[in-house]
Short mmCIF file of C-alpha atoms in Angstrom, two decimals:
data_model
loop_
_atom_site.label_atom_id
_atom_site.label_comp_id
_atom_site.label_asym_id
_atom_site.label_seq_id
_atom_site.Cartn_x
_atom_site.Cartn_y
_atom_site.Cartn_z
CA UNK R 1 1.24 34.46 15.86
CA UNK R 2 -1.97 33.37 17.58
CA UNK R 3 -2.39 30.69 14.90
CA UNK R 4 1.09 29.27 15.61
CA UNK R 5 0.40 29.16 19.34
CA UNK R 6 -2.91 27.37 18.77
CA UNK R 7 -1.19 24.80 16.54
CA UNK R 8 1.48 24.24 19.18
CA UNK R 9 -1.17 23.78 21.88
CA UNK R 10 -3.03 21.25 19.74
CA UNK R 11 0.16 19.26 19.19
CA UNK R 12 0.97 19.23 22.91
CA UNK R 13 -2.61 18.18 23.69
CA UNK R 14 -2.50 15.25 21.29
CA UNK R 15 0.96 14.23 22.53
CA UNK R 16 -0.45 14.04 26.06
CA UNK R 17 -3.34 11.93 24.81
CA UNK R 18 -1.32 9.62 22.56
CA UNK R 19 1.79 9.05 24.67
CA UNK R 20 0.11 6.72 27.23
CA UNK R 21 -0.90 4.48 24.29
CA UNK R 22 2.73 3.35 24.09
CA UNK R 23 2.32 1.44 27.34
CA UNK R 24 -1.05 -0.16 26.51
CA UNK R 25 -1.07 -3.90 26.88
CA UNK R 26 -3.79 -5.16 24.53
CA UNK R 27 -4.73 -7.99 26.88
CA UNK R 28 -5.19 -6.25 30.22
CA UNK R 29 -8.81 -5.29 30.78
CA UNK R 30 -11.45 -6.77 28.51
CA UNK R 31 -15.18 -6.27 28.63
CA UNK R 32 -17.38 -9.29 29.26
CA UNK R 33 -18.49 -9.45 25.61
CA UNK R 34 -14.87 -9.49 24.39
CA UNK R 35 -14.05 -12.18 26.93
CA UNK R 36 -16.91 -14.30 25.61
CA UNK R 37 -15.75 -13.85 22.00
CA UNK R 38 -12.17 -14.82 22.86
CA UNK R 39 -13.20 -17.83 24.96
CA UNK R 40 -15.89 -19.29 22.70
CA UNK R 41 -15.24 -17.84 19.23
CA UNK R 42 -12.72 -20.35 17.95
CA UNK R 43 -14.70 -23.40 19.10
CA UNK R 44 -18.06 -22.08 17.98
CA UNK R 45 -17.21 -20.87 14.48
CA UNK R 46 -14.05 -22.81 13.59
CA UNK R 47 -12.11 -19.83 12.19
CA UNK R 48 -8.41 -19.48 13.01
CA UNK R 49 -8.55 -15.69 12.66
CA UNK R 50 -10.81 -14.39 15.42
CA UNK R 51 -11.19 -10.93 13.86
CA UNK R 52 -12.65 -12.54 10.75
CA UNK R 53 -15.25 -14.48 12.69
CA UNK R 54 -16.28 -11.35 14.59
CA UNK R 55 -16.46 -9.21 11.44
CA UNK R 56 -18.30 -11.74 9.27
CA UNK R 57 -20.50 -13.62 11.72
CA UNK R 58 -21.04 -11.96 15.09
CA UNK R 59 -21.08 -8.48 13.54
CA UNK R 60 -22.12 -9.53 10.02
CA UNK R 61 -24.87 -6.96 9.74
CA UNK R 62 -22.31 -4.15 10.22
CA UNK R 63 -20.22 -5.53 7.35
CA UNK R 64 -23.33 -5.56 5.16
CA UNK R 65 -23.85 -1.91 6.06
CA UNK R 66 -20.25 -1.03 5.17
CA UNK R 67 -20.60 -2.66 1.76
CA UNK R 68 -23.82 -0.71 1.24
CA UNK R 69 -21.94 2.54 2.08
CA UNK R 70 -19.31 1.69 -0.53
CA UNK R 71 -22.05 0.96 -3.07
CA UNK R 72 -23.66 4.35 -2.38
CA UNK R 73 -20.27 6.05 -2.88
CA UNK R 74 -19.87 4.33 -6.26
CA UNK R 75 -23.38 5.33 -7.29
CA UNK R 76 -22.72 8.94 -6.24
CA UNK R 77 -19.49 9.14 -8.25
CA UNK R 78 -21.22 7.70 -11.31
CA UNK R 79 -24.14 10.10 -10.88
CA UNK R 80 -22.12 13.28 -10.39
CA UNK R 81 -19.45 12.88 -13.07
CA UNK R 82 -20.60 13.55 -16.61
CA UNK R 83 -19.62 11.12 -19.35
CA UNK R 84 -17.17 12.43 -21.89
CA UNK R 85 -18.66 12.76 -25.36
CA UNK R 86 -15.64 12.62 -27.67
CA UNK R 87 -12.94 10.29 -26.40
CA UNK R 88 -9.66 12.09 -25.85
CA UNK R 89 -7.62 8.96 -25.22
CA UNK R 90 -5.17 9.87 -27.98
CA UNK R 91 -4.43 13.18 -26.23
CA UNK R 92 -2.81 11.26 -23.37
CA UNK R 93 0.81 10.28 -23.68
CA UNK R 94 1.46 6.61 -24.43
CA UNK R 95 3.30 4.55 -21.85
CA UNK R 96 6.72 3.12 -22.50
CA UNK R 97 7.63 -0.39 -23.62
CA UNK R 98 9.09 -1.37 -20.25
CA UNK R 99 5.98 -0.31 -18.36
CA UNK R 100 3.60 -2.21 -20.63
CA UNK R 101 5.60 -5.45 -20.66
CA UNK R 102 6.16 -5.23 -16.90
CA UNK R 103 2.41 -4.73 -16.46
CA UNK R 104 1.54 -7.76 -18.57
CA UNK R 105 3.87 -9.77 -16.35
CA UNK R 106 2.75 -8.37 -12.99
CA UNK R 107 -1.03 -8.09 -13.35
CA UNK R 108 -1.71 -11.87 -13.21
CA UNK R 109 0.47 -12.10 -10.08
CA UNK R 110 -1.46 -9.24 -8.46
CA UNK R 111 -4.82 -10.86 -9.29
CA UNK R 112 -3.62 -14.21 -7.93
CA UNK R 113 -2.42 -12.52 -4.74
CA UNK R 114 -5.76 -10.77 -4.29
CA UNK R 115 -7.58 -14.10 -4.66
CA UNK R 116 -5.16 -15.60 -2.11
CA UNK R 117 -5.94 -12.81 0.36
CA UNK R 118 -9.70 -13.17 0.25
CA UNK R 119 -9.85 -16.95 0.15
CA UNK R 120 -7.47 -17.23 3.12
CA UNK R 121 -9.32 -14.57 5.10
CA UNK R 122 -10.12 -17.01 7.92
CA UNK R 123 -6.48 -18.12 8.31
CA UNK R 124 -4.32 -15.02 7.73
CA UNK R 125 -4.90 -11.31 8.33
CA UNK R 126 -6.83 -9.95 5.42
CA UNK R 127 -10.17 -10.68 3.90
CA UNK R 128 -12.73 -9.36 1.49
CA UNK R 129 -11.92 -5.67 1.64
CA UNK R 130 -8.16 -6.11 1.40
CA UNK R 131 -8.41 -8.63 -1.45
CA UNK R 132 -10.84 -6.43 -3.33
CA UNK R 133 -8.53 -3.44 -3.02
CA UNK R 134 -5.58 -5.51 -4.29
CA UNK R 135 -7.60 -6.64 -7.33
CA UNK R 136 -8.68 -3.04 -8.00
CA UNK R 137 -5.00 -2.01 -7.81
CA UNK R 138 -4.20 -4.57 -10.51
CA UNK R 139 -6.86 -3.08 -12.78
CA UNK R 140 -5.47 0.36 -11.92
CA UNK R 141 -2.01 -0.74 -13.12
CA UNK R 142 -3.63 -1.87 -16.41
CA UNK R 143 -5.31 1.55 -16.70
CA UNK R 144 -2.03 3.39 -16.11
CA UNK R 145 -0.10 1.38 -18.71
CA UNK R 146 -2.76 1.20 -21.44
CA UNK R 147 -4.29 4.55 -22.39
CA UNK R 148 -7.00 3.06 -24.63
CA UNK R 149 -8.37 0.48 -22.17
CA UNK R 150 -12.16 0.33 -22.36
CA UNK R 151 -14.40 -0.62 -19.46
CA UNK R 152 -17.66 -2.48 -19.79
CA UNK R 153 -19.58 -0.65 -17.07
CA UNK R 154 -22.66 -2.82 -17.56
CA UNK R 155 -20.67 -6.01 -16.89
CA UNK R 156 -19.05 -4.42 -13.82
CA UNK R 157 -22.38 -3.47 -12.30
CA UNK R 158 -23.80 -6.91 -13.12
CA UNK R 159 -20.91 -8.66 -11.30
CA UNK R 160 -21.31 -6.28 -8.37
CA UNK R 161 -25.07 -6.79 -8.03
CA UNK R 162 -24.90 -10.58 -8.38
CA UNK R 163 -22.24 -10.92 -5.68
CA UNK R 164 -24.29 -8.69 -3.37
CA UNK R 165 -27.39 -10.78 -4.16
CA UNK R 166 -25.66 -14.07 -3.29
CA UNK R 167 -24.29 -12.50 -0.09
CA UNK R 168 -27.85 -11.75 1.04
CA UNK R 169 -28.99 -15.24 -0.05
CA UNK R 170 -26.32 -16.86 2.15
CA UNK R 171 -27.38 -14.61 5.00
CA UNK R 172 -31.03 -15.70 4.64
CA UNK R 173 -30.00 -19.37 4.38
CA UNK R 174 -28.43 -18.92 7.81
CA UNK R 175 -31.88 -18.01 9.16
CA UNK R 176 -33.29 -21.38 8.10
CA UNK R 177 -30.37 -23.80 8.42
CA UNK R 178 -28.48 -22.36 11.42
CA UNK R 179 -28.83 -19.93 14.27
CA UNK R 180 -29.61 -16.64 12.57
CA UNK R 181 -28.95 -14.11 9.81
CA UNK R 182 -25.42 -14.51 8.33
CA UNK R 183 -24.60 -17.49 10.55
CA UNK R 184 -21.65 -19.35 9.04
CA UNK R 185 -22.62 -22.82 10.29
CA UNK R 186 -24.78 -23.66 7.28
CA UNK R 187 -21.91 -25.88 6.07
CA UNK R 188 -19.83 -28.20 8.22
CA UNK R 189 -17.06 -26.45 10.11
CA UNK R 190 -14.30 -28.77 8.84
CA UNK R 191 -10.86 -29.20 10.35
CA UNK R 192 -9.58 -26.20 12.29
CA UNK R 193 -6.91 -24.43 10.22
CA UNK R 194 -7.67 -25.91 6.78
CA UNK R 195 -8.66 -23.87 3.74
CA UNK R 196 -12.05 -25.58 3.55
CA UNK R 197 -13.10 -24.85 7.10
CA UNK R 198 -15.06 -22.29 9.09
CA UNK R 199 -18.33 -22.97 7.28
CA UNK R 200 -19.49 -20.16 5.00
CA UNK R 201 -16.77 -17.62 5.90
CA UNK R 202 -14.55 -18.25 2.81
CA UNK R 203 -17.58 -18.06 0.49
CA UNK R 204 -18.83 -14.83 2.08
CA UNK R 205 -15.35 -13.32 1.89
CA UNK R 206 -14.96 -14.30 -1.78
CA UNK R 207 -18.27 -12.63 -2.61
CA UNK R 208 -17.25 -9.55 -0.59
CA UNK R 209 -13.89 -9.37 -2.39
CA UNK R 210 -15.50 -9.55 -5.83
CA UNK R 211 -18.06 -6.92 -4.82
CA UNK R 212 -15.54 -4.47 -3.33
CA UNK R 213 -13.14 -4.96 -6.26
CA UNK R 214 -15.79 -4.26 -8.90
CA UNK R 215 -17.08 -1.24 -6.98
CA UNK R 216 -13.60 0.32 -6.72
CA UNK R 217 -12.89 -0.41 -10.41
CA UNK R 218 -16.18 1.32 -11.21
CA UNK R 219 -15.13 4.43 -9.24
CA UNK R 220 -11.72 4.56 -10.98
CA UNK R 221 -13.21 3.99 -14.43
CA UNK R 222 -15.78 6.74 -13.88
CA UNK R 223 -13.05 9.12 -12.73
CA UNK R 224 -10.96 8.40 -15.83
CA UNK R 225 -13.70 8.49 -18.44
CA UNK R 226 -15.41 11.67 -17.26
CA UNK R 227 -14.66 15.29 -18.04
CA UNK Q 1 25.01 -10.69 20.70
CA UNK Q 2 23.06 -11.46 17.54
CA UNK Q 3 19.98 -9.65 18.84
CA UNK Q 4 22.07 -6.51 19.49
CA UNK Q 5 23.38 -6.59 15.90
CA UNK Q 6 19.81 -6.98 14.58
CA UNK Q 7 18.70 -3.97 16.65
CA UNK Q 8 21.65 -1.89 15.39
CA UNK Q 9 20.67 -2.79 11.81
CA UNK Q 10 17.10 -1.61 12.40
CA UNK Q 11 18.38 1.68 13.86
CA UNK Q 12 20.63 2.23 10.81
CA UNK Q 13 17.63 1.61 8.53
CA UNK Q 14 15.59 4.13 10.56
CA UNK Q 15 18.39 6.69 10.12
CA UNK Q 16 18.14 6.10 6.36
CA UNK Q 17 14.44 6.86 6.58
CA UNK Q 18 15.14 10.18 8.33
CA UNK Q 19 17.61 11.14 5.58
CA UNK Q 20 15.01 10.30 2.92
CA UNK Q 21 12.54 12.52 4.80
CA UNK Q 22 15.05 15.39 4.61
CA UNK Q 23 15.20 14.97 0.82
CA UNK Q 24 11.39 14.99 0.77
CA UNK Q 25 11.27 18.25 2.71
CA UNK Q 26 13.95 19.92 0.61
CA UNK Q 27 13.60 18.30 -2.83
CA UNK Q 28 13.47 20.96 -5.54
CA UNK Q 29 11.17 19.06 -7.93
CA UNK Q 30 8.25 16.64 -7.59
CA UNK Q 31 10.41 13.81 -8.97
CA UNK Q 32 12.83 14.17 -6.03
CA UNK Q 33 9.96 13.81 -3.57
CA UNK Q 34 8.66 10.75 -5.38
CA UNK Q 35 12.12 9.14 -5.17
CA UNK Q 36 12.16 9.83 -1.45
CA UNK Q 37 8.73 8.15 -1.16
CA UNK Q 38 10.09 5.12 -3.03
CA UNK Q 39 13.08 4.77 -0.71
CA UNK Q 40 10.89 5.17 2.37
CA UNK Q 41 8.59 2.40 1.08
CA UNK Q 42 11.53 0.02 0.64
CA UNK Q 43 12.88 0.77 4.12
CA UNK Q 44 9.43 0.25 5.65
CA UNK Q 45 9.15 -3.18 4.00
CA UNK Q 46 12.43 -4.11 5.71
CA UNK Q 47 11.16 -2.77 9.04
CA UNK Q 48 7.90 -4.72 8.79
CA UNK Q 49 9.77 -7.99 8.27
CA UNK Q 50 12.08 -7.06 11.18
CA UNK Q 51 9.04 -6.50 13.44
CA UNK Q 52 7.54 -9.82 12.28
CA UNK Q 53 10.80 -11.60 13.11
CA UNK Q 54 11.37 -10.16 16.57
CA UNK Q 55 7.72 -10.56 17.62
CA UNK Q 56 7.78 -14.17 16.33
CA UNK Q 57 4.68 -13.91 14.12
CA UNK Q 58 4.84 -15.28 10.57
CA UNK Q 59 1.54 -13.77 9.48
CA UNK Q 60 2.85 -10.20 9.78
CA UNK Q 61 4.91 -10.75 6.61
CA UNK Q 62 1.64 -10.73 4.62
CA UNK Q 63 1.51 -6.97 5.18
CA UNK Q 64 4.99 -6.65 3.67
CA UNK Q 65 3.86 -8.71 0.66
CA UNK Q 66 0.95 -6.33 0.08
CA UNK Q 67 3.35 -3.39 0.32
CA UNK Q 68 5.88 -4.83 -2.11
CA UNK Q 69 3.18 -5.60 -4.68
CA UNK Q 70 0.95 -2.51 -4.39
CA UNK Q 71 2.93 0.53 -3.33
CA UNK Q 72 4.87 0.96 -6.58
CA UNK Q 73 1.57 1.73 -8.31
CA UNK Q 74 1.42 5.06 -6.45
CA UNK Q 75 4.86 6.08 -7.78
CA UNK Q 76 3.88 5.03 -11.31
CA UNK Q 77 0.70 7.12 -10.99
CA UNK Q 78 2.76 10.17 -9.98
CA UNK Q 79 5.06 9.60 -12.97
CA UNK Q 80 2.14 9.24 -15.39
CA UNK Q 81 0.58 12.41 -13.95
CA UNK Q 82 3.82 14.33 -14.51
CA UNK Q 83 4.09 13.23 -18.15
CA UNK Q 84 0.34 13.90 -18.78
CA UNK Q 85 -0.63 10.28 -19.38
CA UNK Q 86 -3.09 9.77 -16.54
CA UNK U 1 13.70 -1.07 20.75
CA UNK U 2 10.03 -1.00 19.81
CA UNK U 3 9.70 2.28 21.72
CA UNK U 4 12.52 3.85 19.67
CA UNK U 5 10.81 2.80 16.44
CA UNK U 6 7.46 4.20 17.60
CA UNK U 7 8.96 7.57 18.62
CA UNK U 8 10.97 8.01 15.40
CA UNK U 9 8.05 7.01 13.17
CA UNK U 10 5.70 9.34 15.09
CA UNK U 11 8.07 12.29 14.64
CA UNK U 12 8.39 11.57 10.90
CA UNK U 13 4.58 11.40 10.66
CA UNK U 14 4.19 14.79 12.37
CA UNK U 15 6.72 16.40 10.01
CA UNK U 16 5.01 14.83 6.98
CA UNK U 17 1.63 16.10 8.21
CA UNK U 18 2.99 19.65 8.45
CA UNK U 19 4.39 19.29 4.91
CA UNK U 20 1.04 18.07 3.62
CA UNK U 21 -0.70 21.13 5.04
CA UNK U 22 1.78 23.91 4.33
CA UNK U 23 3.01 22.97 0.86
CA UNK U 24 1.82 25.13 -2.05
CA UNK U 25 2.22 22.36 -4.66
CA UNK U 26 -0.74 19.98 -4.47
CA UNK U 27 1.09 16.92 -5.84
CA UNK U 28 3.79 17.32 -3.20
CA UNK U 29 1.05 17.43 -0.55
CA UNK U 30 -0.40 14.19 -1.94
CA UNK U 31 3.05 12.54 -1.68
CA UNK U 32 3.32 13.68 1.96
CA UNK U 33 -0.09 12.18 2.71
CA UNK U 34 1.16 8.93 1.18
CA UNK U 35 4.11 8.93 3.60
CA UNK U 36 1.72 9.38 6.52
CA UNK U 37 -0.36 6.33 5.60
CA UNK U 38 2.86 4.36 4.91
CA UNK U 39 4.09 4.89 8.46
CA UNK U 40 0.63 4.60 10.03
CA UNK U 41 0.42 1.03 8.83
CA UNK U 42 3.71 0.17 10.59
CA UNK U 43 2.28 1.68 13.78
CA UNK U 44 -0.89 -0.41 13.40
CA UNK U 45 1.33 -3.48 13.05
CA UNK U 46 3.15 -2.56 16.27
CA UNK U 47 -0.21 -2.21 18.04
CA UNK U 48 -0.96 -5.85 17.01
CA UNK U 49 -3.59 -5.13 14.35
CA UNK U 50 -2.35 -6.73 11.09
CA UNK U 51 -5.80 -6.55 9.48
CA UNK U 52 -5.98 -2.79 9.80
CA UNK U 53 -2.34 -2.48 8.73
CA UNK U 54 -3.05 -4.42 5.54
CA UNK U 55 -6.08 -2.25 4.73
CA UNK U 56 -4.10 0.93 5.33
CA UNK U 57 -1.23 -0.36 3.17
CA UNK U 58 -3.48 -1.31 0.28
CA UNK U 59 -5.74 1.75 0.30
CA UNK U 60 -3.45 4.51 1.55
CA UNK U 61 -0.43 3.90 -0.62
CA UNK U 62 -2.09 3.04 -3.91
CA UNK U 63 -5.70 4.00 -4.36
CA UNK U 64 -6.07 7.33 -2.52
CA UNK U 65 -2.96 8.72 -4.23
CA UNK U 66 -4.45 7.91 -7.62
CA UNK U 67 -7.89 9.28 -6.77
CA UNK U 68 -6.32 12.56 -5.55
CA UNK U 69 -4.18 12.78 -8.70
CA UNK U 70 -7.24 12.24 -10.93
CA UNK U 71 -9.07 15.00 -9.06
CA UNK U 72 -6.10 17.40 -9.36
CA UNK U 73 -5.76 16.75 -13.09
CA UNK U 74 -9.51 17.40 -13.61
CA UNK U 75 -9.23 20.72 -11.70
CA UNK U 76 -6.16 21.77 -13.72
CA UNK U 77 -8.03 20.99 -16.96
CA UNK U 78 -10.99 23.14 -15.85
CA UNK U 79 -8.67 26.02 -14.97
CA UNK U 80 -6.86 25.82 -18.31
CA UNK U 81 -10.00 26.26 -20.40
CA UNK L 1 26.01 -19.52 15.06
CA UNK L 2 23.49 -19.34 12.22
CA UNK L 3 21.90 -16.38 14.00
CA UNK L 4 25.25 -14.54 14.17
CA UNK L 5 25.84 -15.03 10.42
CA UNK L 6 22.30 -13.86 9.70
CA UNK L 7 22.72 -10.77 11.86
CA UNK L 8 25.95 -9.83 10.07
CA UNK L 9 24.21 -10.19 6.67
CA UNK L 10 21.37 -7.99 8.00
CA UNK L 11 23.92 -5.41 9.17
CA UNK L 12 25.48 -5.28 5.68
CA UNK L 13 22.02 -4.91 4.18
CA UNK L 14 21.10 -2.06 6.51
CA UNK L 15 24.36 -0.28 5.63
CA UNK L 16 23.38 -0.54 1.95
CA UNK L 17 19.94 0.89 2.79
CA UNK L 18 21.60 3.79 4.62
CA UNK L 19 23.99 4.41 1.71
CA UNK L 20 21.06 4.46 -0.71
CA UNK L 21 19.32 7.07 1.43
CA UNK L 22 22.59 9.03 1.68
CA UNK L 23 22.85 8.83 -2.13
CA UNK L 24 19.51 10.53 -2.63
CA UNK L 25 20.71 13.26 -0.27
CA UNK L 26 24.15 13.87 -1.81
CA UNK L 27 23.82 13.20 -5.54
CA UNK L 28 23.66 16.29 -7.79
CA UNK L 29 20.57 15.73 -9.98
CA UNK L 30 17.37 13.70 -10.23
CA UNK L 31 18.73 10.88 -12.39
CA UNK L 32 21.77 10.20 -10.20
CA UNK L 33 19.56 10.24 -7.11
CA UNK L 34 17.25 7.79 -8.80
CA UNK L 35 19.92 5.21 -9.50
CA UNK L 36 21.26 5.52 -5.96
CA UNK L 37 17.77 5.14 -4.54
CA UNK L 38 16.95 2.08 -6.64
CA UNK L 39 20.06 -0.05 -6.98
CA UNK L 40 21.47 0.36 -3.50
CA UNK L 41 18.17 -0.06 -1.70
CA UNK L 42 17.19 -3.13 -3.75
CA UNK L 43 20.44 -4.88 -2.81
CA UNK L 44 20.11 -3.65 0.77
CA UNK L 45 16.58 -5.01 1.14
CA UNK L 46 17.55 -8.40 -0.31
CA UNK L 47 20.42 -8.74 2.17
CA UNK L 48 18.30 -7.44 5.10
CA UNK L 49 15.49 -9.94 4.46
CA UNK L 50 17.86 -12.84 3.79
CA UNK L 51 19.68 -12.20 7.06
CA UNK L 52 16.42 -12.09 9.01
CA UNK L 53 15.21 -15.31 7.40
CA UNK L 54 18.52 -17.00 8.27
CA UNK L 55 18.55 -15.87 11.88
CA UNK L 56 14.89 -16.35 12.77
CA UNK L 57 14.30 -19.47 10.68
CA UNK L 58 11.67 -20.80 13.09
CA UNK L 59 9.36 -17.83 12.62
CA UNK L 60 10.07 -16.36 9.19
CA UNK L 61 9.62 -19.10 6.64
CA UNK L 62 11.86 -19.08 3.56
CA UNK L 63 9.18 -19.26 0.81
CA UNK L 64 7.51 -16.06 1.94
CA UNK L 65 10.80 -14.17 2.13
CA UNK L 66 11.79 -15.47 -1.34
CA UNK L 67 8.43 -14.31 -2.76
CA UNK L 68 8.93 -10.93 -1.13
CA UNK L 69 12.43 -10.59 -2.65
CA UNK L 70 11.05 -11.56 -6.09
CA UNK L 71 8.28 -8.95 -5.84
CA UNK L 72 10.77 -6.23 -4.87
CA UNK L 73 13.14 -7.17 -7.71
CA UNK L 74 10.28 -7.04 -10.22
CA UNK L 75 8.46 -3.91 -9.09
CA UNK L 76 11.22 -1.53 -8.00
CA UNK L 77 12.92 -0.99 -11.41
CA UNK L 78 9.58 -0.44 -13.18
CA UNK L 79 8.54 2.45 -10.95
CA UNK L 80 12.02 3.97 -11.12
CA UNK L 81 12.04 3.77 -14.92
CA UNK L 82 8.61 5.39 -15.20
CA UNK L 83 9.71 8.21 -12.91
CA UNK L 84 12.96 8.80 -14.84
CA UNK L 85 11.08 8.96 -18.14
CA UNK L 86 8.56 11.41 -16.70
CA UNK L 87 11.33 13.60 -15.29
CA UNK L 88 13.03 13.67 -18.70
CA UNK L 89 9.75 14.52 -20.41
CA UNK L 90 8.94 17.51 -18.22
CA UNK L 91 12.41 18.90 -18.86
CA UNK L 92 14.36 18.49 -15.64
CA UNK L 93 17.95 19.25 -16.61
CA UNK L 94 20.90 16.94 -16.19
CA UNK L 95 23.81 18.07 -14.05
CA UNK L 96 26.61 19.93 -15.79
CA UNK L 97 29.14 17.15 -15.31
CA UNK L 98 27.12 14.55 -17.25
CA UNK L 99 28.53 13.66 -20.65
CA UNK L 100 25.73 11.97 -22.64
CA UNK L 101 21.94 11.95 -22.99
CA UNK L 102 20.85 9.13 -25.30
CA UNK L 103 17.10 9.75 -24.93
CA UNK L 104 17.44 13.37 -26.09
CA UNK L 105 19.59 12.21 -29.03
CA UNK L 106 16.95 9.67 -30.04
CA UNK L 107 14.19 12.24 -29.77
CA UNK L 108 16.17 14.68 -31.96
CA UNK L 109 16.70 11.89 -34.50
CA UNK L 110 13.05 10.87 -34.72
CA UNK L 111 11.75 14.40 -34.47
CA UNK L 112 9.19 13.57 -31.77
CA UNK L 113 8.93 12.99 -28.07
CA UNK L 114 9.37 9.29 -27.39
#
């Protein structure tokens, strides 16, 4: 009885907190830093999506930290789960004909869509993380339809480390050619709203997408192939 | 006039979502709950495009594209788990 | 109109959260958690954050479900031995 | 005028969505619920999106809506099929009124689970 009452009180408490959020106008009171980003961000960095320019350039070091956190998670999963000695792939039930032919039709579309998301990160909502997750979902569909799919874990970790390496290289290039670490103005800004604009943001987002996608595929492959 | 009909359509779709939730609460087997999840996904894709239309922002439809392409993988994973193929 | 959508979706999310906690069957709880992230992404869209909505849609509906199901199947295998 | 036509198409689509949801509530067993929840909602979504694209043509561009409809038409039957096959494999019974079960007949003929 006491438990029920406590649950009810918690719900009422959160309702009181959350209900005023319905009337929030996202533009009413901004801090001075946010005002500066909104006023100068589009002219300074040339990206049509302001969130992208904040995440990649103004707060680029935070994004680097997030990718490092994801890398540590992958390493932890690979460290904790033991490798299976005898493969028990034939114990799993095979998928049906419709699922495998539908997969062979849909997986290229999913990969293409993931590439679209991370190369258009400076124009549409989306970016490296979202595109990487979409690509990992395509590989996941392959795993679900094909029980004997083998992963080359060495190749995955090589792709992941090289994309991380080039990400850091671009960041250091910003120190020499432009204003600071991870500055995107090392290339010309281009026309506002084109695909080839906003300096290094599309390149950084492509590297991020490849890195996140290979890390998530590594986690899923480790989960499947372990005991 | 047309806006009122659009709003009525969205409310009917929301009512469909509530009915699907009732099947998810009640559903005797796991497969019933997975069907309810499938129907709720489809109705939410419709609602996302409705929100994109009435708030006059084209880029919101990208979220619906991600939904239509990704969310069926979850249902397939549940099915493969049930038939011991995961 | 937007207010009606927010209230109905919030109520459905609360019911699905209760289901996810109180259900005995673990797979049913995973499905309920999937419903929560499904509706949370619509709410993010209504709060004018399409980036977050896209992340929630991609991760919540596909990947976390599969990771949970892998974990449950590993636990079941350990219990069976 | 175009907006009125679009809104009526959207209304028809939303009624199909509602009927699909009502089908998964009222139908007697898993397989019947599945066909109500797939066929009716696929048609309903196509009509809903087409009506919105017709009415708000200045802010929802046609190519995106067409791509969305194509994705739904491709992905929805695959997930439904996988779920139906899994439900048959774990032995969920058909309702008493159903007259035929071709998958069970095939499995009895081949002597193995397909």
